[in-house]
Short mmCIF file of C-alpha atoms in Angstrom, two decimals:
data_model
loop_
_atom_site.label_atom_id
_atom_site.label_comp_id
_atom_site.label_asym_id
_atom_site.label_seq_id
_atom_site.Cartn_x
_atom_site.Cartn_y
_atom_site.Cartn_z
CA MET A 154 161.62 74.87 17.11
CA ARG A 155 164.14 77.68 16.65
CA LYS A 156 162.41 81.05 16.65
CA LYS A 157 162.65 83.12 13.46
CA GLU A 158 163.07 86.84 14.00
CA MET A 159 160.69 87.93 11.22
CA ILE A 160 158.75 86.44 8.32
CA ALA A 161 156.85 88.29 5.59
CA MET A 162 153.26 87.79 4.47
CA LEU A 163 152.76 89.24 1.02
CA LEU A 164 149.14 90.01 0.03
CA ALA A 165 149.00 89.27 -3.71
CA GLY A 166 145.38 88.30 -4.30
CA GLY A 167 144.11 91.65 -5.57
CA GLN A 168 142.03 91.78 -8.72
CA GLY A 169 143.26 95.26 -9.67
CA SER A 170 140.00 96.16 -11.43
CA ARG A 171 141.18 99.76 -12.01
CA LEU A 172 143.81 98.35 -14.40
CA GLY A 173 140.95 97.23 -16.62
CA VAL A 174 141.73 94.71 -19.34
CA LEU A 175 145.36 94.31 -18.12
CA THR A 176 144.06 92.25 -15.18
CA ARG A 177 141.39 90.35 -17.10
CA LYS A 178 143.45 87.14 -16.96
CA VAL A 179 146.14 87.92 -14.36
CA ALA A 180 146.30 89.21 -10.79
CA LYS A 181 147.56 92.79 -10.45
CA PRO A 182 150.91 91.75 -8.88
CA ALA A 183 151.60 89.62 -11.99
CA VAL A 184 151.23 92.53 -14.46
CA THR A 185 154.52 93.26 -16.22
CA TYR A 186 156.42 96.45 -15.40
CA GLY A 187 159.50 98.17 -16.79
CA GLY A 188 159.84 95.76 -19.72
CA ARG A 189 161.21 92.69 -17.97
CA TYR A 190 159.73 92.70 -14.44
CA ARG A 191 156.40 91.92 -12.82
CA ILE A 192 155.02 94.15 -10.06
CA ILE A 193 155.49 91.47 -7.37
CA ASP A 194 159.25 91.38 -8.08
CA PHE A 195 159.68 94.58 -6.07
CA PRO A 196 158.42 93.46 -2.63
CA LEU A 197 160.01 90.01 -3.14
CA SER A 198 163.39 91.61 -3.96
CA ASN A 199 163.01 93.99 -1.00
CA CYS A 200 162.54 90.95 1.26
CA ILE A 201 165.69 89.12 0.23
CA ASN A 202 167.74 92.37 0.13
CA SER A 203 166.52 93.09 3.70
CA GLY A 204 167.48 89.64 4.99
CA VAL A 205 163.89 88.32 5.21
CA ASP A 206 164.17 84.76 3.90
CA THR A 207 160.70 83.38 4.69
CA VAL A 208 157.81 84.74 2.65
CA GLY A 209 154.21 83.57 2.40
CA VAL A 210 152.51 84.82 -0.79
CA LEU A 211 148.72 84.97 -0.41
CA THR A 212 147.00 84.53 -3.77
CA GLN A 213 143.34 84.52 -4.75
CA TYR A 214 142.30 86.19 -8.02
CA GLN A 215 143.67 84.62 -11.26
CA PRO A 216 146.76 83.11 -9.56
CA LEU A 217 148.12 80.96 -12.43
CA ARG A 218 150.57 83.48 -13.95
CA LEU A 219 151.69 84.58 -10.50
CA ASN A 220 152.35 80.99 -9.38
CA GLN A 221 154.27 80.22 -12.58
CA HIS A 222 156.36 83.38 -12.16
CA ILE A 223 157.28 82.76 -8.50
CA GLY A 224 157.83 79.00 -8.85
CA ILE A 225 160.03 77.88 -5.97
CA GLY A 226 161.59 81.32 -5.57
CA ILE A 227 164.95 80.69 -7.29
CA PRO A 228 165.46 84.21 -8.80
CA TRP A 229 165.07 85.79 -5.35
CA ASP A 230 167.20 83.17 -3.56
CA LEU A 231 164.05 82.02 -1.77
CA ASP A 232 164.34 78.31 -2.67
CA LYS A 233 165.28 77.32 0.87
CA LYS A 234 164.56 74.15 2.83
CA ASN A 235 163.81 76.09 6.01
CA GLY A 236 161.79 79.10 4.97
CA GLY A 237 161.87 80.31 1.38
CA VAL A 238 158.71 81.26 -0.48
CA THR A 239 155.35 79.51 -0.02
CA ILE A 240 152.22 80.15 -2.10
CA LEU A 241 149.19 80.34 0.20
CA ALA A 242 145.82 80.03 -1.56
CA PRO A 243 142.34 79.90 0.03
CA HIS A 244 141.74 76.30 1.06
CA VAL A 245 139.36 73.93 2.83
CA LYS A 246 139.92 74.11 6.58
CA GLY A 247 137.43 71.45 7.69
CA GLY A 248 134.20 69.86 6.53
CA ASP A 249 133.64 70.11 2.79
CA SER A 250 133.88 73.82 2.02
CA GLY A 251 136.61 76.39 1.79
CA GLU A 252 136.46 80.11 2.35
CA TRP A 253 137.70 83.05 0.26
CA PHE A 254 139.94 85.64 1.89
CA MET A 255 137.41 88.30 2.91
CA GLY A 256 139.75 91.16 3.91
CA THR A 257 143.46 91.86 4.39
CA ALA A 258 143.48 90.81 8.04
CA ASN A 259 141.13 87.89 7.38
CA ALA A 260 143.66 86.56 4.85
CA ILE A 261 146.35 86.56 7.56
CA TYR A 262 143.93 85.03 10.10
CA GLN A 263 143.26 82.14 7.72
CA ASN A 264 147.01 81.44 7.59
CA ILE A 265 147.79 81.55 11.32
CA ASP A 266 148.92 77.90 11.16
CA PHE A 267 151.52 78.74 8.50
CA ILE A 268 152.87 81.63 10.60
CA ASP A 269 152.90 79.53 13.79
CA SER A 270 154.83 76.78 11.96
CA ASN A 271 157.65 79.30 11.38
CA ASN A 272 157.54 80.52 15.00
CA PRO A 273 158.39 84.21 14.27
CA GLU A 274 158.75 86.98 16.80
CA TYR A 275 157.64 89.59 14.25
CA VAL A 276 155.48 89.48 11.12
CA LEU A 277 155.91 91.86 8.19
CA ILE A 278 152.72 92.45 6.17
CA LEU A 279 153.21 93.64 2.59
CA SER A 280 151.13 94.46 -0.44
CA GLY A 281 152.11 92.77 -3.70
CA ASP A 282 151.23 95.68 -5.96
CA HIS A 283 153.45 98.68 -5.19
CA ILE A 284 156.68 99.83 -6.86
CA TYR A 285 159.42 100.83 -4.40
CA LYS A 286 162.73 99.83 -2.78
CA MET A 287 162.80 99.58 1.00
CA ASP A 288 165.08 98.06 3.64
CA TYR A 289 162.66 96.34 6.01
CA SER A 290 165.48 95.59 8.47
CA LYS A 291 165.68 99.34 9.31
CA MET A 292 161.95 99.40 9.96
CA LEU A 293 162.28 96.33 12.22
CA ARG A 294 165.09 98.03 14.15
CA PHE A 295 162.78 101.05 14.71
CA HIS A 296 159.93 98.73 15.80
CA LYS A 297 162.14 97.00 18.37
CA GLN A 298 163.60 100.26 19.69
CA LYS A 299 160.09 101.59 20.31
CA GLY A 300 158.85 98.35 21.88
CA ALA A 301 155.87 98.64 19.54
CA ALA A 302 152.95 96.27 19.08
CA ALA A 303 152.71 97.52 15.49
CA THR A 304 154.73 99.82 13.24
CA ILE A 305 153.17 101.28 10.10
CA ALA A 306 155.26 102.61 7.22
CA VAL A 307 154.09 106.08 6.17
CA LEU A 308 154.87 108.47 3.37
CA GLU A 309 154.43 112.24 3.53
CA VAL A 310 151.99 113.23 0.78
CA PRO A 311 150.87 116.73 -0.27
CA MET A 312 148.21 117.91 2.20
CA GLU A 313 145.71 118.47 -0.61
CA GLU A 314 145.98 114.76 -1.56
CA ALA A 315 145.84 113.37 2.01
CA SER A 316 142.09 112.68 1.85
CA ARG A 317 142.79 109.89 -0.68
CA PHE A 318 144.77 107.84 1.86
CA GLY A 319 144.59 106.19 5.25
CA ILE A 320 146.17 108.87 7.47
CA MET A 321 148.17 108.34 10.68
CA ASN A 322 147.91 111.14 13.24
CA THR A 323 150.94 111.10 15.53
CA GLU A 324 152.33 112.77 18.63
CA GLU A 325 155.91 113.15 19.83
CA GLY A 326 158.25 110.39 18.65
CA ASP A 327 155.78 109.44 15.87
CA LYS A 328 153.56 107.51 18.27
CA ILE A 329 150.18 107.02 16.56
CA TYR A 330 147.16 108.22 18.51
CA GLU A 331 144.58 108.06 15.70
CA PHE A 332 144.04 106.44 12.32
CA GLU A 333 141.65 108.01 9.81
CA GLU A 334 140.60 106.25 6.60
CA LYS A 335 140.40 108.81 3.75
CA PRO A 336 139.40 111.75 6.01
CA LYS A 337 137.59 114.72 4.45
CA ASN A 338 139.60 117.13 6.61
CA PRO A 339 142.94 115.40 7.32
CA LYS A 340 144.93 116.48 10.38
CA SER A 341 148.23 115.23 8.99
CA ASN A 342 149.81 114.12 5.73
CA LEU A 343 151.32 110.81 6.93
CA ALA A 344 149.77 108.30 4.52
CA SER A 345 149.83 104.58 5.25
CA MET A 346 151.82 102.59 2.67
CA GLY A 347 150.09 99.31 3.56
CA ILE A 348 153.37 98.00 5.06
CA TYR A 349 153.14 96.83 8.67
CA ILE A 350 155.40 95.12 11.20
CA PHE A 351 153.55 93.45 14.08
CA THR A 352 154.83 91.72 17.15
CA TRP A 353 153.29 88.34 16.31
CA SER A 354 151.89 87.51 19.76
CA ARG A 355 149.93 90.80 19.75
CA LEU A 356 148.68 90.43 16.19
CA ARG A 357 147.69 86.79 16.67
CA GLU A 358 145.51 87.73 19.62
CA ALA A 359 143.91 90.64 17.74
CA LEU A 360 143.16 88.52 14.65
CA ILE A 361 141.41 85.81 16.67
CA GLU A 362 139.34 88.29 18.67
CA ASP A 363 138.37 90.38 15.65
CA ASN A 364 137.42 87.35 13.55
CA ASN A 365 134.49 86.74 15.90
CA ILE A 366 133.17 90.24 15.15
CA HIS A 367 134.24 90.95 11.56
CA PRO A 368 134.45 88.02 9.10
CA ASP A 369 135.79 90.58 6.56
CA SER A 370 138.51 91.75 8.96
CA ASP A 371 140.75 94.45 7.51
CA PHE A 372 143.92 96.01 8.94
CA GLY A 373 142.95 99.63 8.26
CA GLN A 374 139.31 99.35 9.23
CA HIS A 375 139.45 96.92 12.15
CA ILE A 376 142.82 95.69 13.49
CA ILE A 377 144.69 99.01 13.75
CA PRO A 378 141.71 100.92 15.30
CA LYS A 379 141.17 98.00 17.73
CA MET A 380 144.81 98.06 18.89
CA LEU A 381 144.73 101.84 19.30
CA GLU A 382 141.51 101.59 21.30
CA GLU A 383 143.17 99.11 23.63
CA GLY A 384 146.04 101.54 24.21
CA GLN A 385 148.66 99.39 22.49
CA MET A 386 151.83 101.13 21.29
CA LEU A 387 151.64 101.86 17.55
CA TYR A 388 154.28 103.90 15.72
CA ALA A 389 154.63 105.50 12.30
CA TYR A 390 157.85 104.73 10.41
CA ARG A 391 158.64 107.49 7.90
CA PHE A 392 159.77 106.43 4.43
CA ALA A 393 161.32 109.04 2.15
CA GLY A 394 162.09 107.12 -1.07
CA TYR A 395 160.15 106.47 -4.29
CA TRP A 396 156.85 104.64 -3.81
CA LYS A 397 154.10 104.25 -6.36
CA ASP A 398 150.75 102.52 -6.29
CA VAL A 399 150.37 101.56 -9.97
CA GLY A 400 146.70 100.78 -9.49
CA THR A 401 145.25 102.83 -12.34
CA ILE A 402 145.93 102.89 -16.08
CA GLU A 403 147.31 106.44 -15.78
CA SER A 404 149.62 105.75 -12.79
CA TYR A 405 150.84 102.49 -14.38
CA TRP A 406 151.65 104.23 -17.66
CA GLU A 407 153.19 107.23 -15.86
CA SER A 408 155.41 105.08 -13.64
CA ASN A 409 156.76 103.16 -16.64
CA MET A 410 157.44 106.41 -18.50
CA GLU A 411 159.39 107.76 -15.49
CA LEU A 412 161.87 104.89 -15.89
CA ILE A 413 162.99 106.28 -19.24
CA LYS A 414 164.38 109.58 -17.92
CA ALA A 415 168.16 110.08 -18.10
CA LEU A 416 168.19 110.35 -14.29
CA PRO A 417 165.10 108.40 -13.23
CA GLU A 418 163.79 108.99 -9.72
CA PHE A 419 163.38 105.21 -9.46
CA ASN A 420 166.62 103.59 -10.60
CA LEU A 421 166.59 99.95 -11.79
CA TYR A 422 170.34 99.96 -12.47
CA GLU A 423 171.73 100.19 -8.93
CA ASN A 424 173.96 97.26 -7.98
CA PHE A 425 173.57 97.51 -4.22
CA TRP A 426 169.78 96.97 -4.23
CA LYS A 427 168.96 94.79 -7.20
CA ILE A 428 165.48 93.90 -8.37
CA TYR A 429 165.36 90.22 -9.27
CA THR A 430 162.91 88.52 -11.62
CA ASN A 431 162.15 85.17 -13.19
CA SER A 432 163.20 85.75 -16.79
CA ASP A 433 164.29 83.25 -19.40
CA HIS A 434 167.57 83.85 -21.18
CA GLN A 435 166.66 85.75 -24.32
CA PRO A 436 168.72 86.43 -27.45
CA PRO A 437 170.16 89.96 -27.68
CA GLN A 438 167.97 92.78 -28.93
CA TYR A 439 168.36 93.63 -32.61
CA ILE A 440 168.22 97.21 -33.89
CA ALA A 441 168.03 97.14 -37.69
CA PRO A 442 169.65 99.74 -40.02
CA THR A 443 166.14 101.06 -40.76
CA ALA A 444 165.40 101.56 -37.04
CA LYS A 445 165.37 104.71 -34.95
CA VAL A 446 165.28 104.40 -31.17
CA LYS A 447 165.31 107.35 -28.79
CA GLU A 448 164.94 107.55 -24.98
CA SER A 449 163.41 104.08 -24.57
CA LEU A 450 163.81 100.85 -22.59
CA ILE A 451 164.19 97.90 -24.97
CA THR A 452 164.31 94.42 -23.39
CA ASP A 453 166.34 91.43 -24.65
CA GLY A 454 165.03 89.50 -27.64
CA SER A 455 163.28 92.49 -29.22
CA GLU A 456 163.69 93.24 -32.93
CA ILE A 457 163.31 96.86 -34.00
CA TYR A 458 162.96 97.66 -37.71
CA GLY A 459 160.79 100.77 -37.26
CA GLU A 460 160.92 103.78 -34.92
CA VAL A 461 160.55 103.80 -31.12
CA TYR A 462 160.39 107.02 -29.09
CA HIS A 463 160.03 107.40 -25.30
CA SER A 464 158.57 103.91 -24.85
CA VAL A 465 159.05 100.70 -22.84
CA LEU A 466 159.28 97.43 -24.77
CA GLY A 467 159.22 94.00 -23.13
CA PRO A 468 161.13 90.89 -24.28
CA ASN A 469 160.69 89.48 -27.82
CA VAL A 470 158.71 92.44 -29.15
CA VAL A 471 158.89 92.88 -32.92
CA VAL A 472 158.43 96.37 -34.39
CA LYS A 473 158.23 95.99 -38.17
CA GLU A 474 159.57 98.38 -40.80
CA GLY A 475 157.82 101.73 -41.04
CA ALA A 476 156.08 101.32 -37.67
CA VAL A 477 156.27 104.24 -35.22
CA ILE A 478 155.77 103.85 -31.47
CA ARG A 479 155.54 106.89 -29.18
CA ASP A 480 154.95 107.21 -25.42
CA SER A 481 153.74 103.62 -25.20
CA ILE A 482 154.21 100.36 -23.30
CA ILE A 483 154.50 97.25 -25.48
CA MET A 484 154.63 94.06 -23.41
CA GLY A 485 156.55 90.88 -24.15
CA GLY A 486 155.97 88.84 -27.31
CA SER A 487 153.84 91.45 -29.10
CA VAL A 488 154.21 92.16 -32.82
CA ILE A 489 153.62 95.61 -34.32
CA GLY A 490 152.89 95.54 -38.06
CA GLU A 491 154.44 97.53 -40.90
CA ASN A 492 153.65 101.27 -41.09
CA THR A 493 151.54 101.07 -37.94
CA VAL A 494 151.55 104.13 -35.64
CA ILE A 495 150.96 103.67 -31.91
CA ASP A 496 150.72 106.78 -29.75
CA ARG A 497 150.25 106.75 -25.94
CA CYS A 498 148.94 103.19 -25.72
CA ILE A 499 149.46 100.06 -23.65
CA ILE A 500 149.74 96.80 -25.59
CA ASP A 501 149.56 93.71 -23.36
CA GLU A 502 151.56 90.50 -23.81
CA LYS A 503 151.57 88.53 -27.09
CA ALA A 504 149.27 90.89 -28.97
CA GLU A 505 149.40 91.15 -32.76
CA ILE A 506 148.77 94.55 -34.30
CA GLY A 507 148.33 94.44 -38.11
CA ASP A 508 149.85 96.64 -40.81
CA ASN A 509 148.81 100.28 -41.40
CA VAL A 510 147.02 100.56 -38.06
CA GLN A 511 146.76 103.91 -36.27
CA MET A 512 146.17 103.81 -32.50
CA GLY A 513 145.65 106.69 -30.07
CA VAL A 514 144.25 109.33 -32.43
CA GLY A 515 141.29 111.70 -32.18
CA GLU A 516 139.41 113.30 -29.27
CA ASN A 517 140.03 112.44 -25.61
CA VAL A 518 136.54 110.99 -24.98
CA PRO A 519 136.19 108.90 -21.77
CA ASN A 520 135.43 105.22 -22.29
CA GLU A 521 131.72 104.48 -22.69
CA VAL A 522 131.78 101.30 -20.57
CA LYS A 523 134.34 102.18 -17.88
CA PRO A 524 134.85 105.97 -17.89
CA ASN A 525 136.42 105.83 -14.41
CA VAL A 526 139.16 103.46 -15.67
CA TYR A 527 139.92 104.78 -19.16
CA ASN A 528 139.79 108.59 -19.20
CA THR A 529 143.31 109.96 -19.69
CA GLY A 530 143.69 109.35 -23.43
CA ILE A 531 145.46 105.97 -23.11
CA SER A 532 144.07 103.15 -25.27
CA VAL A 533 144.69 99.55 -24.15
CA VAL A 534 144.97 96.32 -26.13
CA GLY A 535 144.58 93.17 -24.01
CA GLY A 536 146.87 90.13 -23.93
CA ARG A 537 146.85 87.74 -26.93
CA THR A 538 144.66 90.18 -28.86
CA LYS A 539 144.69 90.45 -32.64
CA VAL A 540 143.98 93.77 -34.38
CA PRO A 541 143.53 93.45 -38.17
CA SER A 542 145.35 95.65 -40.69
CA ASP A 543 144.14 99.05 -41.94
CA ILE A 544 142.27 100.04 -38.76
CA VAL A 545 142.12 103.41 -36.96
CA ILE A 546 141.61 103.33 -33.15
CA GLY A 547 140.89 106.42 -31.06
CA LYS A 548 141.76 107.35 -27.46
CA ASN A 549 140.49 105.62 -24.29
CA CYS A 550 139.57 102.57 -26.38
CA VAL A 551 139.75 98.95 -25.20
CA VAL A 552 140.36 96.08 -27.62
CA TYR A 553 140.47 92.46 -26.52
CA GLY A 554 140.40 89.07 -28.24
CA ASN A 555 140.71 87.85 -31.80
CA THR A 556 139.07 90.86 -33.43
CA VAL A 557 138.21 91.04 -37.14
CA LYS A 558 137.57 93.88 -39.62
CA GLU A 559 133.81 93.63 -39.08
CA ASP A 560 134.33 94.75 -35.46
CA TYR A 561 135.46 98.16 -36.74
CA PRO A 562 132.70 99.98 -38.71
CA ASN A 563 134.31 101.65 -41.74
CA GLY A 564 137.71 100.61 -40.36
CA TRP A 565 137.38 102.99 -37.42
CA LEU A 566 136.96 102.58 -33.65
CA GLU A 567 135.99 105.94 -32.23
CA SER A 568 137.51 107.31 -29.03
CA GLY A 569 135.94 105.78 -25.92
CA LYS A 570 134.62 102.66 -27.73
CA VAL A 571 135.19 99.00 -26.82
CA VAL A 572 135.68 95.81 -28.82
CA ILE A 573 135.71 92.64 -26.70
CA ARG A 574 135.81 89.17 -28.21
CA GLU A 575 136.24 86.34 -25.72
CA GLY A 576 139.21 84.09 -26.26
CA GLY A 577 142.49 85.34 -27.65
CA TYR A 578 143.79 83.89 -30.91
#
């Protein structure tokens, strides 16, 4: 079989629990972003723009939406006979039982046969839940020049934030001599981006050996330290562009809001490095005579009769007359009722918000159920949720399901409170 230079393995099975209700029914990489995209569009587009035409997508948690979105890879030109995109789910390997992916490296170990069938010289390991543009072919060139067993993409972060990351300590020529996972007293500020290129023969050997010791084998905790211990050549590849882990409600909201700036740091409009997505052809957006729209991203198919300020709206969103939306993300297919005011909120796909509703008012009280997830004043309405008319909802609230007036005592949901009804309408 002809040897492929490099294939990509894209880890897309993450639950994304810090995104709260947004990942209740979908995997984190399938969450919508920037109106028309999903988070996984970014690494997939980076692959095809970098000349990587064989991608294995490893799924696990709530994979249905992700599988439907990727399909056979047509939007990314990955519908190829030899290569293309392949969905790789946990599966039965022998006997009568299968096995979940237990760690990042274990997920790759369980798919050694897929990698071997493509006969690559190098394997690119990616995460499916970061927002960035990167030319992996430049990183591969660096890896080959150094004769490395592994190359790890790193980003310089402020020294005071370095303890939140996996940190690479390097010597001359960016050769890695030590890896520290979230060190209390970091020696450097080179944070791992979770993007690795391995020489496949070296990685294959390490995965098999480590599997006997750690069934939950992880790149950061096990494989990279093991290779360093053995004296293998590992290098840090410095990346200087925009990169964002949108793993929390605040960072997700913030990253979307950054797209609205007149000169955004992360530009979706560049022709030379396009981001592709699987989107149906929608009718044009309609801005009614009664509408006011300022500094916002409005996706095709949306109908605006009210006011929209500094917000991101997905496809087929309807904002009815008298409604006001500020500093918010409204995902595809949602309907915002007449005279409703939404301030600093995230409304998931196909939600229905009634008339005369006020959302995002009152004190910034952390959420009573998940204070570590909802604590920055952003209220979130889950997908296919119905909020009745004449309701007031505070900050850091979570609403999910086909809710009714009785769920809101005196028509009011105080800041930090939760209403969950299983089953959307």
